[in-house]
Amino acid sequence: MGKEFQNRLEHFAALKSKYQATQYEDSLPASLLYLILRKIDLGIELLDLESNWLGESRLEETLEAIKQKQKYKVQEFGNLEFEFSKLKSKYKATIYNGSWESSHLYFILLKLESGNFLTDSEVKWLRANGLYETNKIAQEVKLFSQLKFKYQATKYQDSYPDSQLYQILKKLELTERLSNSEYNWLMDNELFETAEIFQQQESVKETHFAKLRDKYQVNLHSDLSLSNPLYSILQNIDAKNNLSDSEINWLEQQELSETIAIAQELEQTREFAVLRLKYKATEYQDSSPKSHLYKILKRLELSNQLGEQDINFLKKRKLTKIIEIANEKYVSILKYKIDSRELLNESEIEWLKNNRYEDIIIFAKQKHFAALKSKYDVLGYQDKLHTSLLYTILQKLELKERLEPTDVAWLQETRIEVLQPTYSYYRQKESQYQETKLFSGKIWIAYHTIEANFYEQKFQRTENKWNLANASSHWRKADEPKQALQLTNNLQLDKIKENKLKSALLTSRGGAFRDIGKLDEAENCARQAIEYQPKSHHPYTLIGAICFERHQYSDGEYWFQEAIKRGANPRDMDSEIKRVVKNTKDESQRRQVINYLLNKDPQRYAWAKSYIKNSNNKI
């Protein structure tokens, strides 16, 4: 009989004993029962045919033993699955959906539960499966175990990080004070060695506290407990940390003024060292915050500018590098101010002159000139130099100062090219340059606004109504006809002796009504003006313009001729007609007046053709 056969006989005998089938006589390995018992032992489910055979062979006890084994298997399977689910929940691994049978996770979680450390490959497996929370807990478990070993608390079985012991041990690691309840917890759990370590820490702290109190002159303070805020405050001072406002307030309440003085002096000493390094004054021997240099550097940090006395102090001690750094800082600030389109004040300009920064002054003026040109829409003026007369004029306008007659004459004579948008037949936007006087647009408006305010204020001082007439005229030119009307309300003409003045006021008021489209009121004012001064051409010109506004061209021609008879310049008539053409919004009405002018005198009114062209091009 071979060895293998003998082994199988022994195995069969053992299985019969295990599954209560010893009464079965056949003991040969070729027996059907041996096959069935081997399947059962391997956890393989029996076929109905095999179960029936056992019943027929009167092996009921064997059959019952098999059923019990299968029942136990099912129960144990459920227990393992339930335990796995609990562990996943506890260690925040619920996102993992794999089976416990084939997964590494079950084994890893059991290692954590028993307080064992994970290997590097196990940590990598957790990360690879997105179990970052589990990995974080694993690191906490590791730290907890290390702390238990360090602070002699290994007999405490729980290794999960939510344990109170873990919180206590972390406090001990940071040498933080334990509360009474935490200390009592250690004693209740018979962690006497851990409690002793805490007591040793407290003893060291008390010794340290005593030294700090002596060092910072607070020996007379009554409360010497480690829980006293004084201990943490003195630790901060000793660690060269600046005290917070609340800490200083506490010291003040305790009347510990000497401690405050020491802390502040140390803080200032540290600050002085930083400032000396920043301003390259480390060769200066006096490091006390009582030094005058400290005060200079502090002021320099706040104002970025040195005073004359400070400069003399630094020069005497050959600390010229500080002066250079301060000047560079101040120049940078002024440059930033210039780039931000802010104006330099007189003291800043004076400082630049005294320190030979004329190039910065020129730069500032050129920047300001460019900003003013942009503001007043005269970028077409090519001269960029700050010495330009235009810069002087724009500065005056900006300061609301009146212009000299020579300034106005120069503006009238000087022309610039302005980019004007036009539209082609295909509606594509084109650009072309058009020459225009400087004395136009926003400069024109600003000038007449200043003049209007000047004459209005002069009227308020003198009550001379000629100033009222001038102010009203300038308000109209400043495109503020409503201001002109408000100014000429309640004229009380019966109290004005001069007919010429009455006529001037009424003509100006009528012009303002015309500006806002109230032509009937404008005509009434003009006719009243004629009654007071029939020889003045101004009201006739106004009525002529009103007629053209109403498209009563022959009537307008009549009134213009009457104005010319009384001394009006024909070119002024043409300017009024041009204004009507330009301001007419309705295209058909504009064509109507243009056609009338060209039919009447195509040479004199040739300028009207440009409005026909523009009218055709704007689709």
Coordinates of C-alpha atoms in Angstrom, one line a residue:
M1 CA 0.0 0.0 0.0
G2 CA 1.5 3.3 -1.1
K3 CA 2.0 6.3 1.1
E4 CA -0.5 8.5 -0.8
F5 CA -3.2 5.8 -0.4
Q6 CA -2.5 5.6 3.3
N7 CA -2.8 9.4 3.6
R8 CA -6.1 9.3 1.9
L9 CA -7.4 6.6 4.2
E10 CA -6.4 8.6 7.2
H11 CA -8.0 11.7 5.8
F12 CA -11.2 9.9 5.1
A13 CA -11.3 8.5 8.6
A14 CA -10.7 12.0 10.1
L15 CA -13.6 13.4 7.9
K16 CA -16.0 10.6 9.0
S17 CA -15.2 11.4 12.6
K18 CA -15.6 15.2 12.1
Y19 CA -19.0 14.8 10.4
Q20 CA -20.3 11.9 12.6
A21 CA -20.2 9.2 9.9
T22 CA -18.0 6.6 11.6
Q23 CA -20.8 3.9 11.3
Y24 CA -20.3 3.9 7.6
E25 CA -18.4 0.7 6.9
D26 CA -16.7 1.6 3.6
S27 CA -13.4 3.2 4.4
L28 CA -11.8 3.2 1.0
P29 CA -10.9 6.5 -0.7
A30 CA -13.0 5.5 -3.7
S31 CA -16.1 5.7 -1.6
L32 CA -18.8 8.1 -2.6
L33 CA -19.0 9.4 1.0
Y34 CA -15.3 10.5 0.8
L35 CA -16.1 12.7 -2.2
I36 CA -19.1 14.2 -0.3
L37 CA -17.2 14.9 2.9
R38 CA -14.3 16.5 1.0
K39 CA -16.7 18.9 -0.8
I40 CA -18.3 19.9 2.5
D41 CA -14.9 20.5 4.1
L42 CA -13.9 22.7 1.2
G43 CA -17.1 24.7 1.6
I44 CA -18.6 23.5 -1.7
E45 CA -22.4 23.3 -1.7
L46 CA -23.8 19.7 -2.2
L47 CA -26.0 18.8 -5.1
D48 CA -29.5 17.5 -4.3
L49 CA -28.5 14.1 -5.6
E50 CA -25.7 13.9 -3.0
S51 CA -27.9 15.1 -0.1
N52 CA -30.5 12.5 -1.1
W53 CA -27.8 9.8 -1.1
L54 CA -26.8 10.7 2.5
G55 CA -30.4 10.3 3.6
E56 CA -30.8 7.0 1.8
S57 CA -27.6 5.7 3.4
R58 CA -29.0 6.5 6.9
L59 CA -26.3 9.0 7.6
E60 CA -28.8 11.5 9.2
E61 CA -26.3 12.7 11.8
T62 CA -23.8 13.4 9.1
L63 CA -26.4 15.3 7.2
E64 CA -27.3 17.4 10.3
A65 CA -23.7 18.2 11.0
I66 CA -23.3 19.4 7.4
K67 CA -26.4 21.6 7.7
Q68 CA -25.0 23.1 11.0
K69 CA -21.7 23.8 9.3
Q70 CA -23.4 25.6 6.4
K71 CA -25.6 27.6 8.8
Y72 CA -22.5 28.6 10.8
K73 CA -20.8 29.6 7.5
V74 CA -23.7 31.8 6.6
Q75 CA -23.8 33.5 10.0
E76 CA -20.1 34.0 10.1
F77 CA -20.2 35.4 6.6
G78 CA -22.8 38.0 7.8
N79 CA -20.8 38.8 10.9
L80 CA -17.7 39.5 8.9
E81 CA -19.6 41.7 6.5
F82 CA -21.2 43.6 9.3
E83 CA -17.9 44.1 11.1
F84 CA -16.4 45.4 7.8
S85 CA -19.2 47.9 7.4
K86 CA -18.7 49.2 11.0
L87 CA -15.0 49.5 10.5
K88 CA -15.5 51.4 7.2
S89 CA -17.9 53.8 9.0
K90 CA -15.5 54.3 11.9
Y91 CA -12.5 55.0 9.8
K92 CA -14.3 57.1 7.2
A93 CA -13.9 54.6 4.3
T94 CA -17.6 54.4 3.3
I95 CA -16.8 55.5 -0.3
Y96 CA -15.1 52.2 -0.9
N97 CA -17.6 49.8 -2.6
G98 CA -15.4 46.7 -3.0
S99 CA -16.2 43.3 -1.4
W100 CA -14.6 42.5 2.0
E101 CA -13.6 39.0 0.7
S102 CA -11.2 40.2 -2.0
S103 CA -10.2 43.7 -0.6
H104 CA -7.0 44.8 1.2
L105 CA -9.2 47.3 3.1
Y106 CA -10.5 44.8 5.7
F107 CA -7.0 43.8 6.7
I108 CA -5.8 47.5 6.9
L109 CA -8.8 48.6 9.0
L110 CA -8.2 45.7 11.4
K111 CA -4.6 46.7 11.7
L112 CA -5.7 50.2 12.7
E113 CA -8.2 48.9 15.1
S114 CA -5.6 46.9 16.9
G115 CA -3.3 50.0 17.1
N116 CA -0.7 48.7 14.6
F117 CA 1.2 50.9 12.1
L118 CA 0.5 50.7 8.4
T119 CA 3.3 49.9 6.0
D120 CA 4.2 52.3 3.2
S121 CA 2.6 50.1 0.6
E122 CA -0.7 50.1 2.6
V123 CA -0.6 53.9 2.9
K124 CA -0.1 54.1 -0.9
W125 CA -3.0 51.7 -1.4
L126 CA -5.3 54.0 0.6
R127 CA -4.3 57.0 -1.4
A128 CA -4.6 55.2 -4.7
N129 CA -8.2 54.3 -3.8
G130 CA -9.1 57.9 -2.7
L131 CA -9.3 57.0 1.0
Y132 CA -7.6 60.2 2.2
E133 CA -9.7 60.6 5.3
T134 CA -8.9 57.0 6.3
N135 CA -5.2 57.7 5.7
K136 CA -5.4 60.8 7.8
I137 CA -6.9 58.8 10.7
A138 CA -4.2 56.2 10.2
Q139 CA -1.6 58.9 10.7
E140 CA -3.4 60.1 13.8
V141 CA -3.5 56.5 15.1
K142 CA 0.3 56.3 14.5
L143 CA 0.9 59.5 16.4
F144 CA -1.4 58.4 19.2
S145 CA 0.6 55.2 19.6
Q146 CA 3.9 57.1 19.6
L147 CA 2.6 59.5 22.2
K148 CA 1.3 56.6 24.4
F149 CA 4.7 55.1 24.3
K150 CA 6.5 58.4 25.0
Y151 CA 4.2 59.3 27.9
Q152 CA 4.0 55.8 29.3
A153 CA 0.3 55.1 28.6
T154 CA 0.6 52.0 26.5
K155 CA -1.6 50.0 28.8
Y156 CA -4.6 52.0 27.6
Q157 CA -6.1 49.9 24.8
D158 CA -8.1 52.4 22.7
S159 CA -6.1 53.7 19.8
Y160 CA -8.8 55.7 18.0
P161 CA -8.0 59.5 17.8
D162 CA -11.3 60.5 19.4
S163 CA -10.1 59.2 22.7
Q164 CA -9.7 61.7 25.5
L165 CA -6.3 60.3 26.2
Y166 CA -5.2 61.4 22.7
Q167 CA -6.2 65.0 23.4
I168 CA -4.4 64.9 26.8
L169 CA -1.2 63.5 25.3
K170 CA -1.2 66.2 22.6
K171 CA -1.4 68.8 25.3
L172 CA 1.5 67.2 27.1
E173 CA 3.5 67.2 23.9
L174 CA 2.9 71.0 23.6
T175 CA 3.6 71.3 27.4
E176 CA 0.2 72.8 27.8
R177 CA -1.5 72.8 31.1
L178 CA -4.1 70.1 31.8
S179 CA -7.4 70.9 33.3
N180 CA -8.4 69.4 36.7
S181 CA -10.9 67.1 34.9
E182 CA -8.2 65.9 32.5
Y183 CA -5.8 65.2 35.3
N184 CA -8.5 63.3 37.3
W185 CA -9.2 61.3 34.1
L186 CA -5.6 60.1 34.1
M187 CA -5.8 59.1 37.7
D188 CA -9.2 57.3 37.3
N189 CA -7.7 55.2 34.4
E190 CA -4.6 54.4 36.5
L191 CA -2.3 56.2 34.1
F192 CA -0.1 57.2 37.0
E193 CA 3.2 57.4 35.1
T194 CA 1.5 59.8 32.6
A195 CA 0.2 62.0 35.4
E196 CA 3.7 62.1 36.9
I197 CA 5.1 63.4 33.7
F198 CA 2.5 66.2 33.7
Q199 CA 3.6 67.1 37.3
Q200 CA 7.2 67.2 36.2
Q201 CA 6.3 69.6 33.3
E202 CA 4.4 71.8 35.8
S203 CA 7.4 71.9 38.1
V204 CA 9.6 73.0 35.2
K205 CA 7.1 75.7 34.2
E206 CA 6.9 77.0 37.8
T207 CA 10.6 77.4 37.9
H208 CA 10.6 79.1 34.6
F209 CA 7.7 81.4 35.7
A210 CA 9.7 82.4 38.8
K211 CA 12.7 83.3 36.7
L212 CA 10.6 85.4 34.3
R213 CA 8.9 87.2 37.1
D214 CA 12.3 88.1 38.5
K215 CA 13.7 89.1 35.1
Y216 CA 10.8 91.4 34.2
Q217 CA 10.3 92.8 37.8
V218 CA 6.9 91.4 38.7
N219 CA 7.8 89.6 41.9
L220 CA 5.2 91.4 44.0
H221 CA 2.3 90.1 41.8
S222 CA 0.0 88.1 44.1
D223 CA -1.3 85.4 41.7
L224 CA 1.6 83.0 40.9
S225 CA -0.4 80.2 39.3
L226 CA 0.5 79.0 35.9
S227 CA -3.0 79.7 34.7
N228 CA -2.4 83.4 35.4
P229 CA -2.3 85.4 32.0
L230 CA 1.0 86.9 33.3
Y231 CA 2.9 83.7 32.6
S232 CA 1.9 83.6 28.9
I233 CA 2.6 87.4 28.6
L234 CA 6.1 87.0 30.1
Q235 CA 6.7 84.1 27.8
N236 CA 5.8 86.3 24.8
I237 CA 8.1 89.1 26.0
D238 CA 11.0 86.6 26.5
A239 CA 10.4 85.1 23.1
K240 CA 10.8 88.6 21.6
N241 CA 7.1 88.7 20.4
N242 CA 5.3 92.0 20.4
L243 CA 2.4 92.2 22.9
S244 CA -1.2 92.5 21.7
D245 CA -3.4 95.4 22.8
S246 CA -5.4 93.1 25.1
E247 CA -2.1 91.9 26.8
I248 CA -1.0 95.5 27.4
N249 CA -4.5 96.4 28.7
W250 CA -4.3 93.4 31.2
L251 CA -0.8 94.6 32.4
E252 CA -2.2 98.1 32.9
Q253 CA -5.2 96.8 34.9
Q254 CA -2.7 95.0 37.1
E255 CA -0.6 98.2 37.4
L256 CA 2.5 96.5 36.1
S257 CA 3.8 99.6 34.4
E258 CA 7.5 98.6 34.8
T259 CA 6.8 95.4 32.8
I260 CA 5.0 97.3 30.1
A261 CA 8.0 99.7 29.9
I262 CA 10.4 96.8 29.6
A263 CA 8.3 95.1 26.9
Q264 CA 7.9 98.3 24.9
E265 CA 11.6 99.1 25.1
L266 CA 12.5 95.6 23.9
E267 CA 9.9 95.9 21.1
Q268 CA 11.4 99.3 20.1
T269 CA 14.9 97.9 20.2
R270 CA 13.9 95.1 17.8
E271 CA 12.2 97.7 15.5
F272 CA 15.3 99.9 15.6
A273 CA 17.5 97.0 14.6
V274 CA 15.2 96.3 11.6
L275 CA 15.1 100.0 10.6
R276 CA 18.9 100.4 10.8
L277 CA 19.3 97.4 8.5
K278 CA 16.7 98.7 6.1
Y279 CA 18.3 102.2 5.9
K280 CA 21.9 100.8 5.9
A281 CA 22.8 102.4 9.2
T282 CA 24.1 99.2 11.0
E283 CA 27.5 100.9 11.6
Y284 CA 25.7 103.3 14.0
Q285 CA 26.7 102.1 17.5
D286 CA 23.9 103.3 19.6
S287 CA 21.1 100.6 19.4
S288 CA 19.0 102.1 22.2
P289 CA 15.5 103.2 21.1
K290 CA 16.2 106.4 23.0
S291 CA 18.6 107.3 20.3
H292 CA 17.6 110.3 18.1
L293 CA 18.3 108.2 15.0
Y294 CA 15.5 105.8 16.0
K295 CA 13.0 108.8 16.1
I296 CA 14.3 109.9 12.6
L297 CA 13.8 106.5 11.1
K298 CA 10.4 106.1 12.7
R299 CA 9.3 109.5 11.2
L300 CA 10.8 108.5 7.9
E301 CA 8.7 105.4 7.8
L302 CA 5.5 107.5 8.4
S303 CA 6.2 110.5 6.2
N304 CA 8.8 109.4 3.6
Q305 CA 10.4 112.8 3.9
L306 CA 13.2 114.2 6.1
G307 CA 13.1 117.5 7.9
E308 CA 16.0 120.0 7.8
Q309 CA 17.0 119.2 11.4
D310 CA 17.0 115.5 10.7
I311 CA 19.2 116.0 7.6
N312 CA 21.7 118.0 9.6
F313 CA 21.8 115.3 12.3
L314 CA 22.5 112.6 9.7
K315 CA 25.1 114.7 7.8
K316 CA 27.1 115.4 11.0
R317 CA 27.2 111.6 11.7
K318 CA 28.0 110.8 8.1
L319 CA 24.8 108.8 7.7
T320 CA 24.3 110.2 4.2
K321 CA 23.1 106.8 2.9
I322 CA 19.9 107.3 4.9
I323 CA 19.4 110.6 3.2
E324 CA 19.8 109.0 -0.3
I325 CA 17.4 106.2 0.5
A326 CA 14.8 108.7 1.9
N327 CA 15.1 110.9 -1.2
E328 CA 14.7 107.9 -3.5
K329 CA 11.6 106.8 -1.6
Y330 CA 10.1 110.3 -1.7
V331 CA 10.9 110.6 -5.5
S332 CA 9.2 107.3 -6.1
I333 CA 6.1 108.5 -4.3
L334 CA 6.0 111.7 -6.3
K335 CA 6.4 109.8 -9.5
Y336 CA 3.6 107.5 -8.6
K337 CA 1.5 110.6 -7.8
I338 CA 2.4 112.1 -11.2
D339 CA 1.5 108.8 -13.0
S340 CA -1.8 108.8 -11.2
R341 CA -2.5 112.2 -12.8
E342 CA -2.4 114.0 -9.4
L343 CA -0.9 117.5 -9.3
L344 CA 2.2 118.2 -7.2
N345 CA 1.7 120.9 -4.6
E346 CA 4.0 123.9 -4.2
S347 CA 6.0 122.3 -1.3
E348 CA 6.7 119.1 -3.4
I349 CA 7.8 121.2 -6.4
E350 CA 10.0 123.3 -4.1
W351 CA 11.6 120.1 -2.6
L352 CA 12.3 118.8 -6.1
K353 CA 14.0 122.1 -7.1
N354 CA 16.1 122.2 -3.9
N355 CA 17.2 118.6 -4.4
R356 CA 18.0 119.1 -8.2
Y357 CA 15.2 116.9 -9.5
E358 CA 14.3 119.4 -12.3
D359 CA 13.7 116.5 -14.7
I360 CA 10.9 115.2 -12.4
I361 CA 9.3 118.7 -12.4
I362 CA 9.4 118.8 -16.2
F363 CA 8.0 115.2 -16.3
A364 CA 5.2 116.2 -14.0
K365 CA 4.3 119.3 -16.1
Q366 CA 4.4 117.3 -19.3
K367 CA 2.2 114.6 -17.8
H368 CA -0.2 117.3 -16.6
F369 CA -0.2 119.0 -20.0
A370 CA -1.0 115.8 -21.7
A371 CA -3.9 115.2 -19.2
L372 CA -5.3 118.7 -19.7
K373 CA -5.1 118.3 -23.5
S374 CA -7.0 115.1 -23.2
K375 CA -9.6 116.7 -20.9
Y376 CA -10.2 119.6 -23.2
D377 CA -10.1 117.5 -26.4
V378 CA -7.1 119.2 -28.0
L379 CA -4.8 116.2 -28.4
G380 CA -4.3 117.3 -32.0
Y381 CA -2.0 120.1 -30.7
Q382 CA 1.4 118.7 -31.4
D383 CA 3.6 120.7 -29.0
K384 CA 4.1 118.6 -25.9
L385 CA 6.5 120.9 -24.1
H386 CA 5.5 122.3 -20.8
T387 CA 6.7 125.8 -22.0
S388 CA 3.8 125.9 -24.5
L389 CA 1.4 128.8 -24.2
L390 CA -1.5 126.3 -24.5
Y391 CA -0.3 124.7 -21.2
T392 CA -0.5 128.0 -19.5
I393 CA -3.9 128.7 -20.9
L394 CA -5.3 125.3 -19.9
Q395 CA -3.9 125.7 -16.4
K396 CA -5.8 129.0 -16.1
L397 CA -9.0 127.4 -17.3
E398 CA -8.5 124.5 -14.8
L399 CA -8.1 127.0 -12.0
K400 CA -11.2 129.0 -13.2
E401 CA -9.0 132.0 -13.9
R402 CA -9.9 134.6 -16.6
L403 CA -7.7 134.6 -19.8
E404 CA -5.8 137.6 -21.0
P405 CA -7.0 139.1 -24.3
T406 CA -3.7 138.0 -25.8
D407 CA -4.5 134.4 -24.7
V408 CA -7.9 134.6 -26.5
A409 CA -6.3 136.1 -29.6
W410 CA -3.8 133.3 -29.7
L411 CA -6.5 130.6 -29.3
Q412 CA -8.5 132.2 -32.2
E413 CA -5.5 132.3 -34.5
T414 CA -4.1 128.8 -33.7
R415 CA -5.7 125.9 -35.5
I416 CA -5.4 122.1 -35.0
E417 CA -6.4 119.0 -36.9
V418 CA -9.3 117.0 -35.3
L419 CA -10.2 113.5 -36.3
Q420 CA -13.8 113.5 -37.4
P421 CA -15.8 110.3 -38.1
T422 CA -17.8 110.0 -41.3
Y423 CA -19.8 107.2 -42.9
S424 CA -19.5 105.7 -46.4
Y425 CA -22.3 104.5 -48.6
Y426 CA -21.7 101.0 -47.3
R427 CA -21.9 102.2 -43.7
Q428 CA -18.3 101.5 -43.0
K429 CA -16.8 103.9 -40.5
E430 CA -14.1 106.1 -41.9
S431 CA -11.9 108.8 -40.4
Q432 CA -10.7 112.1 -41.7
Y433 CA -8.9 115.1 -40.2
Q434 CA -10.6 118.5 -40.1
E435 CA -8.9 121.7 -39.2
T436 CA -10.5 123.8 -36.4
K437 CA -9.7 126.6 -34.1
L438 CA -8.3 126.0 -30.7
F439 CA -10.9 128.5 -29.4
S440 CA -13.7 126.0 -29.8
G441 CA -15.2 122.9 -28.1
K442 CA -14.4 122.5 -24.4
I443 CA -12.0 125.4 -24.3
W444 CA -14.7 127.7 -25.7
I445 CA -17.2 126.3 -23.1
A446 CA -14.7 126.7 -20.2
Y447 CA -13.7 130.2 -21.2
H448 CA -17.3 131.5 -21.5
T449 CA -18.3 129.7 -18.2
I450 CA -15.5 131.6 -16.4
E451 CA -16.6 134.9 -18.0
A452 CA -20.2 134.3 -17.2
N453 CA -19.4 133.7 -13.5
F454 CA -17.1 136.7 -13.5
Y455 CA -19.8 139.1 -14.8
E456 CA -22.5 137.5 -12.6
Q457 CA -20.4 138.1 -9.5
K458 CA -19.5 141.6 -10.6
F459 CA -23.2 142.3 -11.0
Q460 CA -23.9 141.0 -7.5
R461 CA -21.2 143.5 -6.2
T462 CA -22.1 146.5 -8.3
E463 CA -25.7 145.9 -9.4
N464 CA -24.7 147.3 -12.8
K465 CA -27.1 145.5 -15.2
W466 CA -24.6 145.7 -18.1
N467 CA -22.8 143.0 -16.2
L468 CA -26.0 141.1 -16.3
A469 CA -26.2 141.4 -20.0
N470 CA -22.6 140.3 -20.4
A471 CA -23.1 137.3 -18.1
S472 CA -26.2 136.3 -20.0
S473 CA -24.4 136.4 -23.3
H474 CA -21.5 134.3 -22.0
W475 CA -23.9 131.7 -20.5
R476 CA -25.4 131.3 -24.0
K477 CA -22.0 130.8 -25.5
A478 CA -21.2 128.3 -22.7
D479 CA -24.2 126.3 -24.0
E480 CA -26.2 127.1 -20.8
P481 CA -29.2 129.0 -22.1
K482 CA -31.3 128.1 -19.1
Q483 CA -28.7 129.9 -16.9
A484 CA -29.1 133.0 -19.1
L485 CA -32.9 132.9 -18.8
Q486 CA -32.7 132.4 -15.0
L487 CA -30.4 135.4 -14.8
T488 CA -32.7 137.7 -16.8
N489 CA -35.9 136.8 -15.0
N490 CA -37.8 139.7 -13.4
L491 CA -35.8 142.4 -15.3
Q492 CA -38.1 145.2 -14.2
L493 CA -37.5 147.2 -17.3
D494 CA -39.4 150.2 -16.0
K495 CA -36.6 150.7 -13.5
I496 CA -33.9 150.7 -16.2
K497 CA -33.3 154.1 -17.7
E498 CA -31.0 153.2 -20.6
N499 CA -32.9 152.0 -23.7
K500 CA -29.7 150.5 -25.0
L501 CA -29.3 148.4 -21.9
K502 CA -33.0 147.3 -22.1
S503 CA -32.5 146.3 -25.7
A504 CA -29.3 144.3 -24.9
L505 CA -30.9 142.4 -22.1
L506 CA -34.0 141.6 -24.1
T507 CA -31.9 140.5 -27.1
S508 CA -29.8 138.2 -24.9
R509 CA -32.9 136.8 -23.3
G510 CA -34.5 136.3 -26.7
G511 CA -31.4 134.5 -28.0
A512 CA -31.6 132.1 -25.0
F513 CA -35.2 131.3 -25.8
R514 CA -34.2 130.6 -29.3
D515 CA -31.5 128.2 -28.0
I516 CA -34.0 126.1 -26.2
G517 CA -36.5 126.1 -29.2
K518 CA -39.1 128.6 -27.7
L519 CA -39.2 130.7 -30.9
D520 CA -42.4 132.7 -30.1
E521 CA -40.9 133.9 -26.8
A522 CA -37.7 134.7 -28.6
E523 CA -39.5 136.8 -31.2
N524 CA -41.4 138.7 -28.5
C525 CA -38.1 139.6 -26.8
A526 CA -36.5 140.7 -30.1
R527 CA -39.5 142.9 -31.0
Q528 CA -39.4 144.6 -27.6
A529 CA -35.7 145.2 -28.0
I530 CA -36.3 146.9 -31.4
E531 CA -38.9 149.2 -29.7
Y532 CA -36.3 150.3 -27.2
Q533 CA -33.4 150.7 -29.7
P534 CA -34.5 150.6 -33.4
K535 CA -31.0 151.4 -34.6
S536 CA -29.3 148.3 -33.0
H537 CA -28.8 145.5 -35.5
H538 CA -28.7 142.7 -32.9
P539 CA -32.5 142.2 -32.5
Y540 CA -33.0 142.3 -36.3
T541 CA -30.4 139.6 -36.7
L542 CA -32.2 137.5 -34.0
I543 CA -35.6 137.8 -35.8
G544 CA -33.9 136.9 -39.1
A545 CA -32.4 133.7 -37.5
I546 CA -35.8 132.9 -36.0
C547 CA -37.5 133.2 -39.4
F548 CA -34.9 130.8 -40.9
E549 CA -35.6 128.4 -38.0
R550 CA -39.2 128.5 -39.0
H551 CA -38.2 128.0 -42.7
Q552 CA -39.6 131.4 -43.5
Y553 CA -36.5 132.2 -45.7
S554 CA -37.7 135.3 -47.5
D555 CA -38.8 136.9 -44.2
G556 CA -35.5 136.0 -42.8
E557 CA -33.7 137.6 -45.7
Y558 CA -35.7 140.8 -45.1
W559 CA -34.7 141.0 -41.4
F560 CA -31.1 140.2 -42.1
Q561 CA -31.0 143.0 -44.7
E562 CA -32.5 145.3 -42.0
A563 CA -29.7 144.3 -39.7
I564 CA -27.0 145.0 -42.3
K565 CA -28.5 148.4 -42.9
R566 CA -27.9 149.1 -39.2
G567 CA -24.3 148.0 -39.3
A568 CA -24.3 144.2 -39.1
N569 CA -21.5 142.3 -40.8
P570 CA -22.9 140.1 -43.7
R571 CA -20.6 137.3 -42.5
D572 CA -22.5 137.3 -39.1
M573 CA -25.7 136.7 -41.1
D574 CA -24.0 133.7 -42.8
S575 CA -22.9 132.3 -39.4
E576 CA -26.5 132.5 -38.2
I577 CA -27.8 130.7 -41.3
K578 CA -25.0 128.1 -41.0
R579 CA -26.0 127.5 -37.4
V580 CA -29.6 126.9 -38.6
V581 CA -28.5 124.4 -41.2
K582 CA -26.2 122.6 -38.8
N583 CA -28.8 122.3 -36.0
T584 CA -31.7 121.2 -38.2
K585 CA -32.4 117.6 -37.3
D586 CA -35.0 116.7 -40.0
E587 CA -33.1 115.7 -43.2
S588 CA -35.9 116.9 -45.6
Q589 CA -36.0 120.3 -43.9
R590 CA -32.2 120.6 -44.0
R591 CA -32.3 119.8 -47.8
Q592 CA -35.0 122.5 -48.2
V593 CA -33.0 125.3 -46.6
I594 CA -29.8 124.2 -48.4
N595 CA -31.6 124.2 -51.8
Y596 CA -33.0 127.6 -51.1
L597 CA -29.5 129.0 -50.3
L598 CA -27.8 127.4 -53.3
N599 CA -30.5 128.7 -55.7
K600 CA -30.2 132.2 -54.2
D601 CA -26.4 132.5 -54.4
P602 CA -24.4 129.3 -55.1
Q603 CA -21.1 131.0 -54.7
R604 CA -21.8 132.8 -51.4
Y605 CA -23.4 129.7 -49.9
A606 CA -21.1 127.1 -51.4
W607 CA -20.3 125.9 -47.8
A608 CA -23.9 124.4 -47.7
K609 CA -22.9 121.7 -50.2
S610 CA -20.8 119.9 -47.6
Y611 CA -24.0 119.5 -45.5
I612 CA -25.7 117.9 -48.6
K613 CA -22.8 115.5 -48.9
N614 CA -22.9 114.6 -45.2
S615 CA -26.6 114.2 -45.4
N616 CA -26.3 111.7 -48.3
N617 CA -23.5 109.8 -46.7
K618 CA -25.2 109.3 -43.3
I619 CA -27.6 106.4 -43.9

